Amino acid sequence: MLFSSTIFLFYFLPIVLVLYYLAKWSRPLQNCILLVFSLFFYAWGESKYVFLMIGCILFNYIFGLLIVANNKPGQKKLLLELALAGNLGTLFLFKYLGFFVRNLNASLDVSKQLTVPSIILPIGISFFIFQAMSYVIDVYRGVVEVQKNPFYLGLYVSFFPQLIAGPIVRYATIKDQIISRKETLSKFSVGSCRFIVGLSKKVLLSNSLAVIADHVFSMSQSASVPMTLAWLGIIAYTLQIYYDFSGYSDMAIGLGLMFGFKFEENFNYPYVSTSISEFWRRWHISLGTWFKDYVYFPLGGSRVKNKDKMVRNLLIVWFLTGFWHGAEWTFVLWGLLNVSFIILEKLLSFEQLKIKSWVKHTYCMVIIMIGWVLFRSSDLVAAGHYLRDMLGMGQAGIYSDYTVMFFREYSVVLLLGILFAMPFARRTNSYISQKKKGFIVFELLYPIVMMGLFLLCVCYLIKGAYNPFIYFNF
């Protein structure tokens, strides 16, 4: 079920909200309502895989109890390793087995090749598996107390706002809120507005930008495309993936607030960055923090005196980051591209170099867009062809009538996409709040603007085509 669907907006969400607030007298009942509807939400599109999620919840619940009950360090560590093996084994089976079999077959004779398993990837499996693993690791470390109520742990893993595409919520962040959160009118109104902003990002900007990106990348699959069109296509995709994913995160955070939960931010205007390192401190913050706390720091992080080990640690983290996003070599190479520049920046102390900020920003965006070509392409050959066209080395030359057509038709969307990828709205809000009279007018107009955006989104949804979130694939 998509957040940006009429079924969710006019049936699922209103029903959950009404039942939830009618049960305000009982926190356990409210949590039960959220758990049941979260499982229903997942089962709507993944009816058979809802049992996989329930199994994941029970598996990690049991291992959490076993780890706490055991006083011998060696046995506690063994239990943690078994828990991690179970989680990662499940992820491997559903997400990576086919990839490994295909690559193994490439090295075997035709007569010895294995049958590539046809396994449908459960939506959001990478997200809820990582959340479950963070729970057992934190229990082992003593960072959090074990959750003795399986239904509450189930709510943490399956809570529908962030279930499908994050942010990856840590149990330490939400454990107290499960029992003692407070719903307020202020939280609900802020959450509703945040949800509408996220919905607008997805429906009005991302879906429109997807038309350009999908057309251009589709054309490049069958023939060379002109350089100007290739650049327009990747600029459109660069904006599309930002508004798609940050829009989902905004909606998840907004929905959480509507039910009294507070999630951490997942994006902080990444396209204003002046280095690749800064970009990854601003993009998909919850995933970066997860790998930092559970992989990078345990390996020694940047604190190791030997720079070779620091480079090794970064390579491991980014190989895993790339592979987490998908079982294709394009994602692995995308991760290695990012880490190559991160390592270079660390060795050169790039962020302290006295280079004009616009030069740094241009460098950062070019590298990021090259990375997005790998991210968007179906395979390395397709990515190579697209990068060749971006350099003007393809057979189609430089100019294209399609470029002019797309720019004329979508110029407003492109300009708005670039504008709102910068902290324009934040600075405007800050400026208005400092002006007393302006702030009063702003407070009166803001709800009207939000309602207008919501109605506009609904109009687009009614007449628009199906366009799922990009990160549903991961």
Coordinates of C-alpha atoms in Angstrom, one line a residue:
M1 CA 0.0 0.0 0.0
L2 CA 1.4 3.4 -1.0
F3 CA 1.2 6.5 1.1
S4 CA 0.5 8.3 -2.1
S5 CA -2.6 6.4 -2.9
T6 CA -6.3 7.2 -2.4
I7 CA -6.8 3.8 -0.6
F8 CA -4.3 4.9 2.1
L9 CA -5.3 8.5 2.3
F10 CA -9.1 8.1 2.4
Y11 CA -9.6 4.6 3.9
F12 CA -6.6 3.1 5.8
L13 CA -5.2 6.2 7.5
P14 CA -8.6 7.7 8.7
I15 CA -9.7 4.3 10.1
V16 CA -6.5 3.8 12.0
L17 CA -6.5 7.4 13.4
V18 CA -10.1 7.1 14.5
L19 CA -9.6 3.7 16.2
Y20 CA -6.3 4.8 17.7
Y21 CA -7.7 8.0 19.3
L22 CA -10.9 6.3 20.5
A23 CA -8.6 4.0 22.4
K24 CA -6.7 6.8 24.0
W25 CA -7.7 5.6 27.5
S26 CA -5.5 2.4 27.0
R27 CA -1.9 2.5 25.8
P28 CA -1.7 -1.3 25.4
L29 CA -4.9 -1.2 23.2
Q30 CA -3.5 1.7 21.1
N31 CA -0.3 -0.3 20.6
C32 CA -2.3 -3.4 19.6
I33 CA -4.3 -1.4 17.1
L34 CA -1.1 0.0 15.5
L35 CA 0.5 -3.5 15.4
V36 CA -2.5 -5.1 13.8
F37 CA -2.9 -2.4 11.2
S38 CA 0.9 -2.3 10.5
L39 CA 0.8 -6.1 9.7
F40 CA -2.3 -5.5 7.6
F41 CA -0.5 -2.6 5.8
Y42 CA 2.4 -4.9 4.9
A43 CA 0.1 -7.8 4.0
W44 CA -1.8 -5.6 1.6
G45 CA 1.0 -5.9 -0.9
E46 CA 3.0 -8.8 0.6
S47 CA 0.3 -11.2 1.9
K48 CA 2.6 -14.3 2.1
Y49 CA 5.6 -12.3 3.3
V50 CA 3.9 -10.9 6.3
F51 CA 4.6 -14.3 7.9
L52 CA 8.3 -13.7 7.1
M53 CA 8.1 -10.5 9.1
I54 CA 6.3 -12.1 12.0
G55 CA 9.0 -14.8 12.0
C56 CA 11.7 -12.2 12.0
I57 CA 10.1 -10.5 15.0
L58 CA 9.8 -13.7 17.0
F59 CA 13.3 -14.8 16.1
N60 CA 14.9 -11.6 17.3
Y61 CA 12.6 -11.5 20.4
I62 CA 13.7 -15.0 21.4
F63 CA 17.4 -14.3 20.9
G64 CA 17.2 -11.1 22.8
L65 CA 15.8 -13.0 25.8
L66 CA 18.5 -15.7 25.4
I67 CA 21.3 -13.2 25.3
V68 CA 20.2 -11.5 28.5
A69 CA 19.5 -14.8 30.3
N70 CA 23.1 -16.0 29.6
N71 CA 25.9 -14.8 31.9
K72 CA 28.8 -16.3 30.1
P73 CA 30.5 -13.8 27.7
G74 CA 31.5 -16.5 25.2
Q75 CA 28.0 -17.9 25.0
K76 CA 26.4 -14.5 24.8
K77 CA 28.7 -13.7 21.9
L78 CA 27.8 -17.0 20.2
L79 CA 24.1 -16.2 20.6
L80 CA 24.6 -12.8 19.0
E81 CA 26.5 -14.4 16.1
L82 CA 23.7 -16.9 15.6
A83 CA 21.1 -14.1 15.7
L84 CA 23.1 -12.1 13.1
A85 CA 23.6 -15.2 11.0
G86 CA 19.8 -15.8 11.0
N87 CA 19.0 -12.3 10.0
L88 CA 21.7 -12.0 7.4
G89 CA 20.9 -15.5 6.1
T90 CA 17.3 -14.5 5.5
L91 CA 18.4 -11.3 3.7
F92 CA 20.8 -13.3 1.6
L93 CA 18.2 -15.9 0.6
F94 CA 15.6 -13.4 -0.6
K95 CA 17.8 -10.7 -1.9
Y96 CA 21.2 -12.0 -3.0
L97 CA 20.9 -15.8 -3.7
G98 CA 19.9 -15.2 -7.3
F99 CA 22.8 -12.7 -7.8
F100 CA 25.4 -15.2 -6.6
V101 CA 24.0 -18.1 -8.6
R102 CA 24.0 -15.9 -11.8
N103 CA 27.6 -14.9 -11.2
L104 CA 28.6 -18.5 -10.4
N105 CA 27.0 -19.7 -13.6
A106 CA 29.1 -17.2 -15.6
S107 CA 32.2 -19.2 -14.5
L108 CA 30.7 -22.7 -15.2
D109 CA 30.2 -24.7 -18.4
V110 CA 26.6 -24.6 -19.7
S111 CA 26.1 -28.3 -18.7
K112 CA 27.0 -27.5 -15.1
Q113 CA 25.1 -24.3 -14.6
L114 CA 22.7 -24.1 -11.7
T115 CA 19.0 -23.0 -11.9
V116 CA 18.7 -19.4 -11.0
P117 CA 16.0 -19.2 -8.2
S118 CA 13.0 -17.1 -8.9
I119 CA 12.4 -15.4 -5.6
I120 CA 10.3 -12.2 -5.3
L121 CA 12.0 -9.7 -3.1
P122 CA 9.9 -8.8 -0.1
I123 CA 9.3 -5.1 0.0
G124 CA 11.4 -3.3 2.6
I125 CA 13.2 -6.4 3.8
S126 CA 16.5 -4.5 4.1
F127 CA 14.9 -2.0 6.3
F128 CA 13.2 -4.2 8.8
I129 CA 16.0 -6.7 9.0
F130 CA 18.5 -3.9 9.8
Q131 CA 16.1 -2.6 12.5
A132 CA 15.8 -6.1 14.0
M133 CA 19.6 -6.6 14.0
S134 CA 20.2 -3.2 15.7
Y135 CA 17.9 -4.4 18.5
V136 CA 19.7 -7.6 19.3
I137 CA 23.1 -5.9 19.0
D138 CA 22.1 -3.2 21.4
V139 CA 20.7 -5.8 23.8
Y140 CA 24.0 -7.6 23.7
R141 CA 26.0 -4.4 24.2
G142 CA 23.7 -3.5 27.2
V143 CA 22.7 -0.2 25.5
V144 CA 19.0 -1.1 25.9
E145 CA 17.0 -3.4 28.1
V146 CA 15.5 -6.5 26.5
Q147 CA 11.9 -6.1 25.5
K148 CA 9.9 -8.8 27.2
N149 CA 6.6 -8.1 25.5
P150 CA 6.8 -9.6 21.9
F151 CA 3.9 -7.4 20.7
Y152 CA 5.9 -4.2 21.6
L153 CA 8.9 -5.5 19.8
G154 CA 6.6 -6.4 16.9
L155 CA 5.3 -2.8 16.8
Y156 CA 8.9 -1.5 16.7
V157 CA 9.9 -3.7 13.7
S158 CA 6.6 -3.4 11.8
F159 CA 5.3 0.1 12.5
F160 CA 3.8 1.0 9.2
P161 CA 5.0 4.7 8.8
Q162 CA 8.7 3.7 8.4
L163 CA 8.3 0.0 7.6
I164 CA 8.8 0.0 3.8
A165 CA 11.5 2.6 3.1
G166 CA 12.7 3.9 6.5
P167 CA 14.1 5.9 8.1
I168 CA 15.8 3.0 9.9
V169 CA 14.7 3.6 13.5
R170 CA 16.8 2.4 16.3
Y171 CA 15.1 0.6 19.2
A172 CA 16.9 2.9 21.7
T173 CA 15.1 5.9 20.0
I174 CA 11.6 4.4 20.2
K175 CA 11.6 2.1 23.3
D176 CA 10.3 4.7 25.7
Q177 CA 7.9 6.1 23.2
I178 CA 6.2 2.7 22.8
I179 CA 5.0 3.0 26.4
S180 CA 5.1 6.7 27.4
R181 CA 4.7 8.8 24.3
K182 CA 2.3 11.8 24.4
E183 CA -0.2 12.7 21.7
T184 CA -0.8 16.4 21.4
L185 CA -2.7 18.7 19.0
S186 CA 0.5 20.4 18.2
K187 CA 2.2 17.2 17.3
F188 CA -0.7 16.1 15.2
S189 CA -0.9 19.4 13.3
V190 CA 2.9 19.5 12.7
G191 CA 2.8 15.8 11.6
S192 CA -0.1 16.4 9.2
C193 CA 1.7 19.3 7.6
R194 CA 4.9 17.3 7.4
F195 CA 3.0 14.5 5.7
I196 CA 1.5 16.8 3.2
V197 CA 4.9 18.3 2.4
G198 CA 6.3 14.8 1.8
L199 CA 3.2 13.9 -0.3
S200 CA 3.8 17.0 -2.4
K201 CA 7.4 16.1 -2.9
K202 CA 6.4 12.7 -4.2
V203 CA 3.3 13.4 -6.3
L204 CA 4.0 16.9 -7.6
L205 CA 7.8 16.9 -8.1
S206 CA 9.2 13.3 -8.1
N207 CA 6.6 11.8 -10.3
S208 CA 6.8 14.7 -12.8
L209 CA 10.6 14.5 -12.9
A210 CA 10.4 10.7 -13.3
V211 CA 8.7 11.3 -16.7
I212 CA 11.9 12.9 -18.0
A213 CA 14.3 10.5 -16.3
D214 CA 12.4 7.4 -17.4
H215 CA 12.1 8.5 -21.0
V216 CA 15.8 9.4 -21.3
F217 CA 17.1 6.3 -19.7
S218 CA 14.7 4.2 -21.7
M219 CA 15.9 5.8 -24.9
S220 CA 19.5 5.2 -23.9
Q221 CA 18.8 1.4 -23.6
S222 CA 18.3 1.1 -27.3
A223 CA 20.5 3.8 -28.8
S224 CA 22.9 6.6 -28.0
V225 CA 21.3 9.8 -26.8
P226 CA 22.6 13.4 -27.4
M227 CA 24.8 14.9 -24.7
T228 CA 22.4 17.6 -23.7
L229 CA 19.6 15.1 -23.3
A230 CA 21.8 12.7 -21.3
W231 CA 22.6 15.6 -18.8
L232 CA 18.9 16.6 -18.6
G233 CA 18.0 13.0 -17.9
I234 CA 20.5 12.6 -15.0
I235 CA 19.6 16.0 -13.6
A236 CA 16.0 15.0 -13.6
Y237 CA 16.8 11.7 -11.9
T238 CA 19.0 13.4 -9.4
L239 CA 16.1 15.5 -8.3
Q240 CA 13.6 12.7 -8.7
I241 CA 15.4 10.3 -6.3
Y242 CA 15.8 13.1 -3.7
Y243 CA 12.1 14.1 -3.7
D244 CA 11.0 10.4 -3.9
F245 CA 13.1 9.3 -0.9
S246 CA 13.0 12.5 1.2
G247 CA 9.3 12.7 0.5
Y248 CA 8.7 9.2 1.9
S249 CA 10.8 10.1 4.9
D250 CA 8.8 13.3 5.5
M251 CA 5.6 11.3 5.3
A252 CA 7.0 8.7 7.7
I253 CA 8.1 11.3 10.2
G254 CA 4.8 13.1 9.8
L255 CA 2.7 10.0 10.4
G256 CA 4.8 9.1 13.4
L257 CA 4.1 12.5 15.0
M258 CA 0.3 12.0 14.3
F259 CA 0.5 8.9 16.5
G260 CA 2.8 10.6 19.1
F261 CA 6.1 9.2 17.9
K262 CA 9.2 11.2 17.1
F263 CA 11.6 9.8 14.5
E264 CA 15.1 11.1 13.7
E265 CA 15.6 13.2 10.5
N266 CA 16.8 11.3 7.5
F267 CA 17.7 14.1 5.1
N268 CA 19.3 17.5 5.6
Y269 CA 19.5 19.3 2.2
P270 CA 22.2 17.0 0.8
Y271 CA 22.5 18.9 -2.5
V272 CA 24.0 21.9 -0.8
S273 CA 27.1 19.8 0.0
T274 CA 30.6 20.9 -1.0
S275 CA 32.2 17.4 -0.6
I276 CA 31.1 13.8 -1.0
S277 CA 31.8 13.3 2.8
E278 CA 29.4 16.1 3.6
F279 CA 26.8 14.7 1.2
W280 CA 26.7 11.4 3.0
R281 CA 26.3 13.1 6.3
R282 CA 23.1 14.7 4.9
W283 CA 21.7 11.9 2.7
H284 CA 19.9 8.8 4.2
I285 CA 21.3 9.7 7.6
S286 CA 19.7 6.7 9.4
L287 CA 21.5 4.2 7.1
G288 CA 24.8 6.0 7.4
T289 CA 24.5 6.1 11.2
W290 CA 23.6 2.4 11.2
F291 CA 26.8 1.4 9.3
K292 CA 28.9 3.8 11.3
D293 CA 27.7 2.4 14.7
Y294 CA 27.5 -1.3 13.8
V295 CA 30.3 -1.7 11.3
Y296 CA 32.7 1.2 11.0
F297 CA 33.3 1.9 14.8
P298 CA 33.7 -1.8 15.7
L299 CA 36.4 -2.1 13.0
G300 CA 38.2 0.9 14.6
G301 CA 36.7 3.7 12.6
S302 CA 39.0 6.6 11.8
R303 CA 40.7 6.3 15.2
V304 CA 43.2 3.7 14.0
K305 CA 46.7 5.1 13.7
N306 CA 47.4 3.3 10.5
K307 CA 45.8 5.0 7.5
D308 CA 45.8 1.7 5.6
K309 CA 43.3 0.4 8.2
M310 CA 41.2 3.5 8.0
V311 CA 41.0 3.0 4.2
R312 CA 40.2 -0.7 4.8
N313 CA 37.4 0.2 7.2
L314 CA 35.9 2.7 4.8
L315 CA 36.1 0.2 1.9
I316 CA 34.3 -2.5 3.9
V317 CA 31.5 -0.1 5.0
W318 CA 31.0 1.3 1.5
F319 CA 31.1 -2.1 -0.2
L320 CA 28.4 -3.2 2.2
T321 CA 26.5 0.1 1.7
G322 CA 26.5 -0.4 -2.1
F323 CA 25.5 -4.1 -1.8
W324 CA 22.7 -3.2 0.7
H325 CA 21.0 -1.2 -2.0
G326 CA 20.8 -4.0 -4.5
A327 CA 22.2 -7.3 -5.8
E328 CA 23.9 -5.9 -8.9
W329 CA 27.4 -4.9 -9.7
T330 CA 26.2 -1.4 -10.5
F331 CA 25.4 -0.8 -6.8
V332 CA 28.8 -2.2 -5.7
L333 CA 30.6 0.1 -8.1
W334 CA 28.4 3.0 -7.0
G335 CA 29.5 2.3 -3.4
L336 CA 33.2 2.1 -4.4
L337 CA 32.9 5.3 -6.4
N338 CA 31.6 7.2 -3.4
V339 CA 34.2 5.7 -1.0
S340 CA 37.1 6.5 -3.4
F341 CA 36.3 10.2 -3.2
I342 CA 35.6 10.0 0.6
I343 CA 39.0 8.5 1.1
L344 CA 40.7 11.0 -1.1
E345 CA 39.0 13.9 0.7
K346 CA 40.1 12.5 4.1
L347 CA 43.7 12.1 3.0
L348 CA 43.8 15.6 1.5
S349 CA 41.7 17.2 4.3
F350 CA 39.6 18.4 1.5
E351 CA 37.0 20.2 3.6
Q352 CA 39.7 22.5 5.0
L353 CA 41.2 23.4 1.7
K354 CA 40.8 27.0 0.7
I355 CA 38.9 26.4 -2.5
K356 CA 35.8 28.5 -3.5
S357 CA 32.6 26.9 -2.3
W358 CA 31.0 27.0 -5.7
V359 CA 33.9 25.0 -7.1
K360 CA 33.6 22.4 -4.3
H361 CA 29.8 22.2 -4.8
T362 CA 30.2 21.7 -8.6
Y363 CA 32.7 18.9 -8.0
C364 CA 30.4 17.3 -5.5
M365 CA 27.3 17.4 -7.7
V366 CA 29.2 16.0 -10.8
I367 CA 30.5 13.0 -8.8
I368 CA 27.0 12.4 -7.2
M369 CA 25.3 12.5 -10.6
I370 CA 27.9 10.1 -12.1
G371 CA 27.0 7.8 -9.1
W372 CA 23.3 8.2 -9.8
V373 CA 23.9 7.0 -13.4
L374 CA 25.3 3.7 -11.9
F375 CA 22.4 3.6 -9.4
R376 CA 19.7 4.1 -12.1
S377 CA 21.2 1.9 -14.9
S378 CA 20.2 -1.8 -15.3
D379 CA 23.8 -3.0 -15.6
L380 CA 27.3 -1.8 -16.0
V381 CA 27.1 -1.8 -19.9
A382 CA 24.1 0.5 -19.8
A383 CA 25.8 2.7 -17.3
G384 CA 28.9 2.9 -19.5
H385 CA 26.9 3.9 -22.5
Y386 CA 25.0 6.6 -20.6
L387 CA 28.3 8.1 -19.2
R388 CA 29.7 8.0 -22.7
D389 CA 26.7 10.0 -23.9
M390 CA 27.1 12.5 -21.1
L391 CA 30.7 13.2 -22.3
G392 CA 29.4 13.8 -25.8
M393 CA 31.3 10.7 -27.1
G394 CA 28.2 8.9 -28.4
Q395 CA 27.0 8.7 -31.9
A396 CA 24.0 11.0 -31.3
G397 CA 26.1 14.2 -30.9
I398 CA 25.3 17.1 -28.6
Y399 CA 22.0 18.8 -29.5
S400 CA 18.5 17.2 -29.3
D401 CA 15.0 18.5 -30.0
Y402 CA 13.9 16.3 -27.1
T403 CA 16.0 18.3 -24.7
V404 CA 14.2 21.5 -25.8
M405 CA 10.8 19.8 -25.7
F406 CA 11.3 18.3 -22.2
F407 CA 12.7 21.6 -20.8
R408 CA 9.8 23.7 -22.2
E409 CA 7.2 21.3 -20.8
Y410 CA 8.9 20.7 -17.4
S411 CA 10.8 23.9 -16.9
V412 CA 8.7 24.9 -13.9
V413 CA 9.0 21.5 -12.3
L414 CA 12.8 21.5 -12.8
L415 CA 13.2 25.0 -11.4
L416 CA 11.0 24.3 -8.4
G417 CA 12.9 21.0 -7.9
I418 CA 16.3 22.9 -7.8
L419 CA 14.9 25.6 -5.6
F420 CA 13.4 23.4 -3.0
A421 CA 16.4 21.1 -2.9
M422 CA 18.1 24.1 -1.3
P423 CA 17.1 25.4 2.2
F424 CA 14.9 28.1 0.6
A425 CA 11.7 27.1 2.5
R426 CA 13.6 26.8 5.9
R427 CA 15.2 30.3 5.5
T428 CA 11.9 31.8 4.4
N429 CA 10.1 30.4 7.5
S430 CA 12.9 31.6 9.7
Y431 CA 12.7 35.1 8.2
I432 CA 8.9 35.3 8.5
S433 CA 9.0 34.1 12.1
Q434 CA 11.2 37.1 13.0
K435 CA 8.6 39.5 11.5
K436 CA 5.7 39.8 14.0
K437 CA 3.1 41.0 11.5
G438 CA 4.3 38.7 8.7
F439 CA 4.3 35.8 11.1
I440 CA 0.6 36.4 12.0
V441 CA -0.3 36.4 8.3
F442 CA 1.8 33.4 7.7
E443 CA 0.1 31.5 10.5
L444 CA -3.3 32.3 8.9
L445 CA -2.2 31.4 5.4
Y446 CA -0.2 28.2 6.1
P447 CA -3.1 25.9 6.8
I448 CA -4.8 27.1 3.6
V449 CA -1.6 26.5 1.6
M450 CA -1.3 23.0 3.1
M451 CA -4.9 22.2 2.2
G452 CA -4.4 23.5 -1.3
L453 CA -1.3 21.3 -1.7
F454 CA -3.2 18.3 -0.4
L455 CA -6.1 18.8 -2.8
L456 CA -3.7 19.3 -5.7
C457 CA -1.9 16.1 -4.8
V458 CA -5.3 14.3 -4.7
C459 CA -6.1 15.6 -8.2
Y460 CA -2.8 14.3 -9.5
L461 CA -3.3 11.0 -7.9
I462 CA -6.8 10.5 -9.3
K463 CA -5.6 11.2 -12.9
G464 CA -2.0 9.9 -12.6
A465 CA -0.4 6.6 -13.2
Y466 CA 1.1 4.1 -10.7
N467 CA 4.5 5.3 -9.6
P468 CA 6.0 3.4 -6.6
F469 CA 8.7 4.8 -4.4
I470 CA 12.2 4.0 -5.7
Y471 CA 13.5 2.8 -2.3
F472 CA 10.7 0.1 -2.2
N473 CA 13.2 -2.0 -4.2
F474 CA 15.6 -2.1 -1.3

